[in-house]
PDB file of C-alpha atoms in Angstrom:
ATOM      1  CA  UNK H   1      12.404  14.138   8.281  1.00  0.00           C
ATOM      2  CA  UNK H   2       9.246  15.065   6.422  1.00  0.00           C
ATOM      3  CA  UNK H   3       8.618  18.667   5.385  1.00  0.00           C
ATOM      4  CA  UNK H   4       5.289  20.402   4.886  1.00  0.00           C
ATOM      5  CA  UNK H   5       3.015  17.423   4.230  1.00  0.00           C
ATOM      6  CA  UNK H   6      -0.391  19.108   4.285  1.00  0.00           C
ATOM      7  CA  UNK H   7      -1.932  16.718   1.736  1.00  0.00           C
ATOM      8  CA  UNK H   8      -3.704  19.167  -0.557  1.00  0.00           C
ATOM      9  CA  UNK H   9      -5.090  17.102  -3.416  1.00  0.00           C
ATOM     10  CA  UNK H  10      -5.233  18.319  -7.003  1.00  0.00           C
ATOM     11  CA  UNK H  11      -7.005  16.273  -9.654  1.00  0.00           C
ATOM     12  CA  UNK H  12      -5.346  16.767 -13.021  1.00  0.00           C
ATOM     13  CA  UNK H  13      -6.217  15.233 -16.373  1.00  0.00           C
ATOM     14  CA  UNK H  14      -3.286  13.286 -17.798  1.00  0.00           C
ATOM     15  CA  UNK H  15      -3.629  13.764 -21.551  1.00  0.00           C
ATOM     16  CA  UNK H  16      -0.431  12.005 -22.552  1.00  0.00           C
ATOM     17  CA  UNK H  17      -0.210   8.482 -23.886  1.00  0.00           C
ATOM     18  CA  UNK H  18       0.120   5.567 -21.483  1.00  0.00           C
ATOM     19  CA  UNK H  19       3.152   3.321 -21.868  1.00  0.00           C
ATOM     20  CA  UNK H  20       2.362  -0.332 -21.184  1.00  0.00           C
ATOM     21  CA  UNK H  21       5.190  -2.872 -21.092  1.00  0.00           C
ATOM     22  CA  UNK H  22       2.968  -5.697 -19.865  1.00  0.00           C
ATOM     23  CA  UNK H  23      -0.732  -5.995 -20.591  1.00  0.00           C
ATOM     24  CA  UNK H  24      -1.671  -9.028 -18.511  1.00  0.00           C
ATOM     25  CA  UNK H  25      -4.126  -8.478 -15.689  1.00  0.00           C
ATOM     26  CA  UNK H  26      -3.126  -9.341 -12.137  1.00  0.00           C
ATOM     27  CA  UNK H  27      -4.073 -12.928 -11.241  1.00  0.00           C
ATOM     28  CA  UNK H  28      -5.094 -14.024  -7.763  1.00  0.00           C
ATOM     29  CA  UNK H  29      -2.813 -16.408  -5.871  1.00  0.00           C
ATOM     30  CA  UNK H  30      -3.680 -19.802  -4.416  1.00  0.00           C
ATOM     31  CA  UNK H  31      -5.312 -19.979  -0.988  1.00  0.00           C
ATOM     32  CA  UNK H  32      -2.957 -20.252   1.990  1.00  0.00           C
ATOM     33  CA  UNK H  33      -3.358 -20.750   5.735  1.00  0.00           C
ATOM     34  CA  UNK H  34      -2.558 -18.171   8.395  1.00  0.00           C
ATOM     35  CA  UNK H  35      -3.965 -16.429  11.477  1.00  0.00           C
ATOM     36  CA  UNK H  36      -5.445 -13.012  12.207  1.00  0.00           C
ATOM     37  CA  UNK H  37      -5.769 -10.715  15.197  1.00  0.00           C
ATOM     38  CA  UNK H  38      -6.981  -7.105  15.356  1.00  0.00           C
ATOM     39  CA  UNK H  39      -5.658  -3.754  16.468  1.00  0.00           C
ATOM     40  CA  UNK H  40      -6.993  -0.207  16.708  1.00  0.00           C
ATOM     41  CA  UNK H  41      -4.088   1.796  15.272  1.00  0.00           C
ATOM     42  CA  UNK H  42      -3.237   3.475  11.963  1.00  0.00           C
ATOM     43  CA  UNK H  43      -0.956   2.304   9.187  1.00  0.00           C
ATOM     44  CA  UNK H  44       2.836   2.386   9.010  1.00  0.00           C
ATOM     45  CA  UNK H  45       3.592   2.048   5.289  1.00  0.00           C
ATOM     46  CA  UNK H  46       3.765   5.816   4.928  1.00  0.00           C
ATOM     47  CA  UNK H  47       0.192   6.360   3.757  1.00  0.00           C
ATOM     48  CA  UNK H  48      -0.545   8.870   6.515  1.00  0.00           C
ATOM     49  CA  UNK H  49      -4.229   9.190   7.328  1.00  0.00           C
ATOM     50  CA  UNK H  50      -5.742   6.012   5.930  1.00  0.00           C
ATOM     51  CA  UNK H  51      -9.144   7.634   5.440  1.00  0.00           C
ATOM     52  CA  UNK H  52      -7.909  10.567   3.361  1.00  0.00           C
ATOM     53  CA  UNK H  53      -5.643   8.176   1.458  1.00  0.00           C
ATOM     54  CA  UNK H  54      -8.715   6.130   0.519  1.00  0.00           C
ATOM     55  CA  UNK H  55      -7.962   2.938   2.465  1.00  0.00           C
ATOM     56  CA  UNK H  56     -10.450   3.317   5.310  1.00  0.00           C
ATOM     57  CA  UNK H  57     -10.601   0.485   7.843  1.00  0.00           C
ATOM     58  CA  UNK H  58     -10.175  -2.444   5.459  1.00  0.00           C
ATOM     59  CA  UNK H  59      -6.496  -2.626   6.278  1.00  0.00           C
ATOM     60  CA  UNK H  60      -4.013  -4.891   8.027  1.00  0.00           C
ATOM     61  CA  UNK H  61      -0.470  -5.067   9.337  1.00  0.00           C
ATOM     62  CA  UNK H  62       1.546  -7.951   7.897  1.00  0.00           C
ATOM     63  CA  UNK H  63       3.928 -10.190   9.783  1.00  0.00           C
ATOM     64  CA  UNK H  64       7.599 -10.328   8.776  1.00  0.00           C
ATOM     65  CA  UNK H  65       6.972 -13.344   6.544  1.00  0.00           C
ATOM     66  CA  UNK H  66       4.503 -11.334   4.443  1.00  0.00           C
ATOM     67  CA  UNK H  67       5.751  -7.728   4.791  1.00  0.00           C
ATOM     68  CA  UNK H  68       8.918  -8.185   2.708  1.00  0.00           C
ATOM     69  CA  UNK H  69      10.681  -5.149   4.201  1.00  0.00           C
ATOM     70  CA  UNK H  70       7.887  -2.854   3.025  1.00  0.00           C
ATOM     71  CA  UNK H  71       7.756  -4.111  -0.555  1.00  0.00           C
ATOM     72  CA  UNK H  72       4.305  -5.609   0.156  1.00  0.00           C
ATOM     73  CA  UNK H  73       2.758  -2.271   1.105  1.00  0.00           C
ATOM     74  CA  UNK H  74      -0.380  -1.746  -0.969  1.00  0.00           C
ATOM     75  CA  UNK H  75      -1.031  -5.401  -1.740  1.00  0.00           C
ATOM     76  CA  UNK H  76      -4.578  -6.722  -1.319  1.00  0.00           C
ATOM     77  CA  UNK H  77      -5.647  -9.966   0.320  1.00  0.00           C
ATOM     78  CA  UNK H  78      -8.988 -11.726   0.487  1.00  0.00           C
ATOM     79  CA  UNK H  79      -9.374 -13.315   3.917  1.00  0.00           C
ATOM     80  CA  UNK H  80     -11.949 -15.750   5.291  1.00  0.00           C
ATOM     81  CA  UNK H  81     -12.101 -17.313   8.724  1.00  0.00           C
ATOM     82  CA  UNK H  82     -11.318 -21.035   8.639  1.00  0.00           C
ATOM     83  CA  UNK H  83     -14.664 -22.165  10.022  1.00  0.00           C
ATOM     84  CA  UNK H  84     -13.772 -25.861   9.810  1.00  0.00           C
ATOM     85  CA  UNK H  85     -10.812 -25.266  12.117  1.00  0.00           C
ATOM     86  CA  UNK H  86     -12.579 -22.933  14.560  1.00  0.00           C
ATOM     87  CA  UNK H  87     -16.406 -22.916  14.322  1.00  0.00           C
ATOM     88  CA  UNK H  88     -16.698 -21.206  17.725  1.00  0.00           C
ATOM     89  CA  UNK H  89     -15.066 -17.874  16.780  1.00  0.00           C
ATOM     90  CA  UNK H  90     -15.455 -17.754  12.983  1.00  0.00           C
ATOM     91  CA  UNK H  91     -18.282 -16.055  11.130  1.00  0.00           C
ATOM     92  CA  UNK H  92     -19.280 -18.654   8.575  1.00  0.00           C
ATOM     93  CA  UNK H  93     -19.567 -17.690   4.917  1.00  0.00           C
ATOM     94  CA  UNK H  94     -18.088 -14.192   5.174  1.00  0.00           C
ATOM     95  CA  UNK H  95     -14.926 -12.699   3.684  1.00  0.00           C
ATOM     96  CA  UNK H  96     -13.088  -9.377   3.697  1.00  0.00           C
ATOM     97  CA  UNK H  97     -10.579  -7.882   1.284  1.00  0.00           C
ATOM     98  CA  UNK H  98      -7.923  -5.753   2.972  1.00  0.00           C
ATOM     99  CA  UNK H  99      -4.978  -3.623   1.878  1.00  0.00           C
ATOM    100  CA  UNK H 100      -1.579  -4.046   3.520  1.00  0.00           C
ATOM    101  CA  UNK H 101      -0.808  -0.697   5.163  1.00  0.00           C
ATOM    102  CA  UNK H 102       1.196  -1.631   8.243  1.00  0.00           C
ATOM    103  CA  UNK H 103       3.881  -3.892   9.732  1.00  0.00           C
ATOM    104  CA  UNK H 104       3.292  -6.252  12.627  1.00  0.00           C
ATOM    105  CA  UNK H 105       6.726  -6.583  14.295  1.00  0.00           C
ATOM    106  CA  UNK H 106       7.833  -9.845  15.882  1.00  0.00           C
ATOM    107  CA  UNK H 107       7.825 -10.225  19.664  1.00  0.00           C
ATOM    108  CA  UNK H 108      10.500 -12.761  20.489  1.00  0.00           C
ATOM    109  CA  UNK H 109       9.747 -12.513  24.209  1.00  0.00           C
ATOM    110  CA  UNK H 110       6.541 -14.443  23.560  1.00  0.00           C
ATOM    111  CA  UNK H 111       6.176 -17.871  21.930  1.00  0.00           C
ATOM    112  CA  UNK H 112       4.707 -17.999  18.437  1.00  0.00           C
ATOM    113  CA  UNK H 113       1.618 -19.824  19.682  1.00  0.00           C
ATOM    114  CA  UNK H 114       0.981 -17.534  22.666  1.00  0.00           C
ATOM    115  CA  UNK H 115       1.305 -13.872  21.765  1.00  0.00           C
ATOM    116  CA  UNK H 116       4.180 -13.858  19.299  1.00  0.00           C
ATOM    117  CA  UNK H 117       1.766 -14.193  16.404  1.00  0.00           C
ATOM    118  CA  UNK H 118       3.909 -12.076  14.063  1.00  0.00           C
ATOM    119  CA  UNK H 119       7.141 -13.963  14.711  1.00  0.00           C
ATOM    120  CA  UNK H 120       8.753 -15.550  11.640  1.00  0.00           C
ATOM    121  CA  UNK H 121       7.872 -17.735   9.860  1.00  0.00           C
ATOM    122  CA  UNK H 122       4.175 -17.213  10.688  1.00  0.00           C
ATOM    123  CA  UNK H 123       1.928 -15.687   8.042  1.00  0.00           C
ATOM    124  CA  UNK H 124      -0.198 -13.403  10.160  1.00  0.00           C
ATOM    125  CA  UNK H 125      -2.569 -10.464   9.627  1.00  0.00           C
ATOM    126  CA  UNK H 126      -3.061  -7.928  12.422  1.00  0.00           C
ATOM    127  CA  UNK H 127      -6.200  -6.377  10.995  1.00  0.00           C
ATOM    128  CA  UNK H 128      -8.030  -3.151  11.713  1.00  0.00           C
ATOM    129  CA  UNK H 129     -10.758  -4.129  14.159  1.00  0.00           C
ATOM    130  CA  UNK H 130     -13.785  -3.272  11.949  1.00  0.00           C
ATOM    131  CA  UNK H 131     -12.357  -5.473   9.175  1.00  0.00           C
ATOM    132  CA  UNK H 132     -11.542  -8.336  11.540  1.00  0.00           C
ATOM    133  CA  UNK H 133     -15.040  -8.350  13.004  1.00  0.00           C
ATOM    134  CA  UNK H 134     -16.461  -9.001   9.528  1.00  0.00           C
ATOM    135  CA  UNK H 135     -15.017 -12.525   9.722  1.00  0.00           C
ATOM    136  CA  UNK H 136     -14.407 -13.204  13.438  1.00  0.00           C
ATOM    137  CA  UNK H 137     -16.215 -12.887  16.759  1.00  0.00           C
ATOM    138  CA  UNK H 138     -14.652 -10.263  19.019  1.00  0.00           C
ATOM    139  CA  UNK H 139     -14.187 -12.490  22.086  1.00  0.00           C
ATOM    140  CA  UNK H 140     -12.084 -14.950  20.089  1.00  0.00           C
ATOM    141  CA  UNK H 141      -9.099 -12.614  19.875  1.00  0.00           C
ATOM    142  CA  UNK H 142      -7.253 -14.710  17.287  1.00  0.00           C
ATOM    143  CA  UNK H 143      -8.698 -16.821  14.499  1.00  0.00           C
ATOM    144  CA  UNK H 144      -7.327 -19.192  11.846  1.00  0.00           C
ATOM    145  CA  UNK H 145      -7.794 -17.826   8.343  1.00  0.00           C
ATOM    146  CA  UNK H 146      -7.495 -18.775   4.721  1.00  0.00           C
ATOM    147  CA  UNK H 147      -6.148 -16.016   2.494  1.00  0.00           C
ATOM    148  CA  UNK H 148      -5.180 -15.297  -1.066  1.00  0.00           C
ATOM    149  CA  UNK H 149      -3.555 -12.299  -2.668  1.00  0.00           C
ATOM    150  CA  UNK H 150      -6.023 -10.677  -5.054  1.00  0.00           C
ATOM    151  CA  UNK H 151      -6.167  -7.765  -7.454  1.00  0.00           C
ATOM    152  CA  UNK H 152      -6.676  -4.386  -5.775  1.00  0.00           C
ATOM    153  CA  UNK H 153      -9.775  -2.478  -6.871  1.00  0.00           C
ATOM    154  CA  UNK H 154      -9.358   1.294  -6.645  1.00  0.00           C
ATOM    155  CA  UNK H 155     -11.425   4.328  -7.626  1.00  0.00           C
ATOM    156  CA  UNK H 156      -9.681   6.895  -9.802  1.00  0.00           C
ATOM    157  CA  UNK H 157      -6.034   6.990 -10.755  1.00  0.00           C
ATOM    158  CA  UNK H 158      -2.726   6.596  -8.948  1.00  0.00           C
ATOM    159  CA  UNK H 159      -1.876   9.467  -6.570  1.00  0.00           C
ATOM    160  CA  UNK H 160       1.446  11.116  -5.796  1.00  0.00           C
ATOM    161  CA  UNK H 161       2.103  13.064  -2.578  1.00  0.00           C
ATOM    162  CA  UNK H 162       5.323  15.076  -2.666  1.00  0.00           C
ATOM    163  CA  UNK H 163       7.123  15.858   0.569  1.00  0.00           C
ATOM    164  CA  UNK H 164      10.703  16.847   1.262  1.00  0.00           C
ATOM    165  CA  UNK H 165      12.652  20.012   0.574  1.00  0.00           C
ATOM    166  CA  UNK H 166      14.739  21.298  -2.341  1.00  0.00           C
ATOM    167  CA  UNK H 167      17.184  18.501  -3.269  1.00  0.00           C
ATOM    168  CA  UNK H 168      15.072  15.812  -1.606  1.00  0.00           C
ATOM    169  CA  UNK H 169      11.729  14.678  -3.001  1.00  0.00           C
ATOM    170  CA  UNK H 170       9.946  12.054  -0.900  1.00  0.00           C
ATOM    171  CA  UNK H 171       7.005  10.794  -2.949  1.00  0.00           C
ATOM    172  CA  UNK H 172       4.261   8.656  -1.429  1.00  0.00           C
ATOM    173  CA  UNK H 173       2.569   6.645  -4.170  1.00  0.00           C
ATOM    174  CA  UNK H 174      -0.960   5.577  -3.259  1.00  0.00           C
ATOM    175  CA  UNK H 175      -4.213   4.213  -4.700  1.00  0.00           C
ATOM    176  CA  UNK H 176      -2.399   1.643  -6.833  1.00  0.00           C
ATOM    177  CA  UNK H 177      -4.735  -0.952  -8.343  1.00  0.00           C
ATOM    178  CA  UNK H 178      -4.081  -4.510  -9.552  1.00  0.00           C
ATOM    179  CA  UNK H 179      -0.838  -5.723  -7.894  1.00  0.00           C
ATOM    180  CA  UNK H 180      -1.038  -2.795  -5.469  1.00  0.00           C
ATOM    181  CA  UNK H 181       2.664  -2.892  -4.611  1.00  0.00           C
ATOM    182  CA  UNK H 182       5.506  -1.173  -6.465  1.00  0.00           C
ATOM    183  CA  UNK H 183       8.680  -2.767  -7.759  1.00  0.00           C
ATOM    184  CA  UNK H 184      10.425   0.343  -9.112  1.00  0.00           C
ATOM    185  CA  UNK H 185       9.812   4.025  -9.704  1.00  0.00           C
ATOM    186  CA  UNK H 186      11.438   6.795 -11.755  1.00  0.00           C
ATOM    187  CA  UNK H 187      10.875  10.546 -11.849  1.00  0.00           C
ATOM    188  CA  UNK H 188      11.464  13.043 -14.662  1.00  0.00           C
ATOM    189  CA  UNK H 189      11.414  16.805 -14.511  1.00  0.00           C
ATOM    190  CA  UNK H 190      10.585  18.936 -17.543  1.00  0.00           C
ATOM    191  CA  UNK H 191      14.327  19.789 -17.699  1.00  0.00           C
ATOM    192  CA  UNK H 192      15.746  16.334 -16.938  1.00  0.00           C
ATOM    193  CA  UNK H 193      15.734  12.802 -18.232  1.00  0.00           C
ATOM    194  CA  UNK H 194      14.410   9.839 -16.266  1.00  0.00           C
ATOM    195  CA  UNK H 195      15.960   9.515 -12.798  1.00  0.00           C
ATOM    196  CA  UNK H 196      15.689   6.259 -10.862  1.00  0.00           C
ATOM    197  CA  UNK H 197      14.096   6.583  -7.426  1.00  0.00           C
ATOM    198  CA  UNK H 198      14.918   4.414  -4.411  1.00  0.00           C
ATOM    199  CA  UNK H 199      12.525   3.096  -1.805  1.00  0.00           C
ATOM    200  CA  UNK H 200      12.853   5.176   1.347  1.00  0.00           C
ATOM    201  CA  UNK H 201      10.408   3.027   3.327  1.00  0.00           C
ATOM    202  CA  UNK H 202       7.072   1.388   2.580  1.00  0.00           C
ATOM    203  CA  UNK H 203       5.233   3.278  -0.152  1.00  0.00           C
ATOM    204  CA  UNK H 204       7.672   6.230  -0.018  1.00  0.00           C
ATOM    205  CA  UNK H 205      10.135   6.682  -2.853  1.00  0.00           C
ATOM    206  CA  UNK H 206      12.903   9.276  -2.897  1.00  0.00           C
ATOM    207  CA  UNK H 207      14.859  11.351  -5.377  1.00  0.00           C
ATOM    208  CA  UNK H 208      17.867  13.560  -4.584  1.00  0.00           C
ATOM    209  CA  UNK H 209      17.524  15.884  -7.578  1.00  0.00           C
ATOM    210  CA  UNK H 210      16.595  19.569  -7.616  1.00  0.00           C
ATOM    211  CA  UNK H 211      13.260  19.578  -9.423  1.00  0.00           C
ATOM    212  CA  UNK H 212      11.620  22.722  -8.031  1.00  0.00           C
ATOM    213  CA  UNK H 213       9.712  24.706 -10.646  1.00  0.00           C
ATOM    214  CA  UNK H 214       9.550  21.803 -13.109  1.00  0.00           C
ATOM    215  CA  UNK H 215       6.565  19.729 -14.137  1.00  0.00           C
ATOM    216  CA  UNK H 216       7.042  16.136 -13.015  1.00  0.00           C
ATOM    217  CA  UNK H 217       6.399  12.788 -14.642  1.00  0.00           C
ATOM    218  CA  UNK H 218       6.630   9.338 -13.078  1.00  0.00           C
ATOM    219  CA  UNK H 219       7.267   5.860 -14.437  1.00  0.00           C
ATOM    220  CA  UNK H 220       6.008   3.103 -12.152  1.00  0.00           C
ATOM    221  CA  UNK H 221       6.444  -0.666 -12.410  1.00  0.00           C
ATOM    222  CA  UNK H 222       4.323  -2.815 -10.112  1.00  0.00           C
ATOM    223  CA  UNK H 223       5.415  -6.138  -8.659  1.00  0.00           C
ATOM    224  CA  UNK H 224       3.598  -8.098 -11.371  1.00  0.00           C
ATOM    225  CA  UNK H 225       5.640  -6.361 -14.085  1.00  0.00           C
ATOM    226  CA  UNK H 226       3.135  -3.792 -15.364  1.00  0.00           C
ATOM    227  CA  UNK H 227       4.599  -0.380 -16.213  1.00  0.00           C
ATOM    228  CA  UNK H 228       2.721   2.895 -16.581  1.00  0.00           C
ATOM    229  CA  UNK H 229       4.004   6.368 -17.400  1.00  0.00           C
ATOM    230  CA  UNK H 230       2.286   9.318 -15.696  1.00  0.00           C
ATOM    231  CA  UNK H 231       3.351  12.106 -18.004  1.00  0.00           C
ATOM    232  CA  UNK H 232       3.339  15.641 -16.544  1.00  0.00           C
ATOM    233  CA  UNK H 233       0.987  14.572 -13.743  1.00  0.00           C
ATOM    234  CA  UNK H 234       2.502  17.264 -11.488  1.00  0.00           C
ATOM    235  CA  UNK H 235       2.442  20.848 -12.869  1.00  0.00           C
ATOM    236  CA  UNK H 236       5.410  23.175 -12.587  1.00  0.00           C
ATOM    237  CA  UNK H 237       3.753  25.233  -9.840  1.00  0.00           C
ATOM    238  CA  UNK H 238       3.678  22.338  -7.359  1.00  0.00           C
ATOM    239  CA  UNK H 239       4.655  22.736  -3.713  1.00  0.00           C
ATOM    240  CA  UNK H 240       5.852  20.257  -1.118  1.00  0.00           C
ATOM    241  CA  UNK H 241       2.929  18.711   0.748  1.00  0.00           C
ATOM    242  CA  UNK H 242       0.553  18.509  -2.201  1.00  0.00           C
ATOM    243  CA  UNK H 243      -1.067  15.369  -3.574  1.00  0.00           C
ATOM    244  CA  UNK H 244      -1.711  15.022  -7.301  1.00  0.00           C
ATOM    245  CA  UNK H 245      -4.226  12.542  -8.702  1.00  0.00           C
ATOM    246  CA  UNK H 246      -3.754  11.084 -12.155  1.00  0.00           C
ATOM    247  CA  UNK H 247      -6.351   9.546 -14.454  1.00  0.00           C
ATOM    248  CA  UNK H 248      -4.029   6.586 -15.157  1.00  0.00           C
ATOM    249  CA  UNK H 249      -4.409   3.263 -13.385  1.00  0.00           C
ATOM    250  CA  UNK H 250      -3.085  -0.303 -13.483  1.00  0.00           C
ATOM    251  CA  UNK H 251      -5.204  -3.254 -14.572  1.00  0.00           C
TER     252      UNK H 251
END
């Protein structure tokens, strides 16, 4: 259950030093083959309203083969329609970069080549319709694509939305650049040491400590091994439902 998530955003200057355990920049992957359809819904990685979270319509739901039980939430992919395979429904020479914000569940009642597009082991993107129409023609419905995972480009720093109640902090971590997805997270109150957080689902990480009335710091490691410390990014007067923006970002 979520408590009091009103998403009031506070922009605070993080004046502390930034801990960096890995300084390499995120490198794009090789191109791979897949397919893409489109949908009209919102995301299901826990980002809430995708517009207020900064993701807009350049988003997609990932099939099981790509979603990785939510660990891929926040990753970015550059997608082009495979014009050589389907010149009728592809827009030639165009590409779109999307953020993974949703899960496309399998449908085992339908065959993988006739409706069960998200069934394992298919690598499939169910994209927001405005993004899909940048590379495909609406009447086509499904198109073959080439895709690669790329570095996420974000404006501003990483954001932390705190929901929950008393001994339960549910923190949604958004606007993560570079790898985009998070491998591990820790939280520290002004009266505690570092406490490991566990993934609740998608981009939501939880702590079962009583941290009310304390300023909060976070230590985040992304899936490419970069670590950043967000020291005192949340002031002691925080309330559940608020979002706090840092000035610290991944590269």
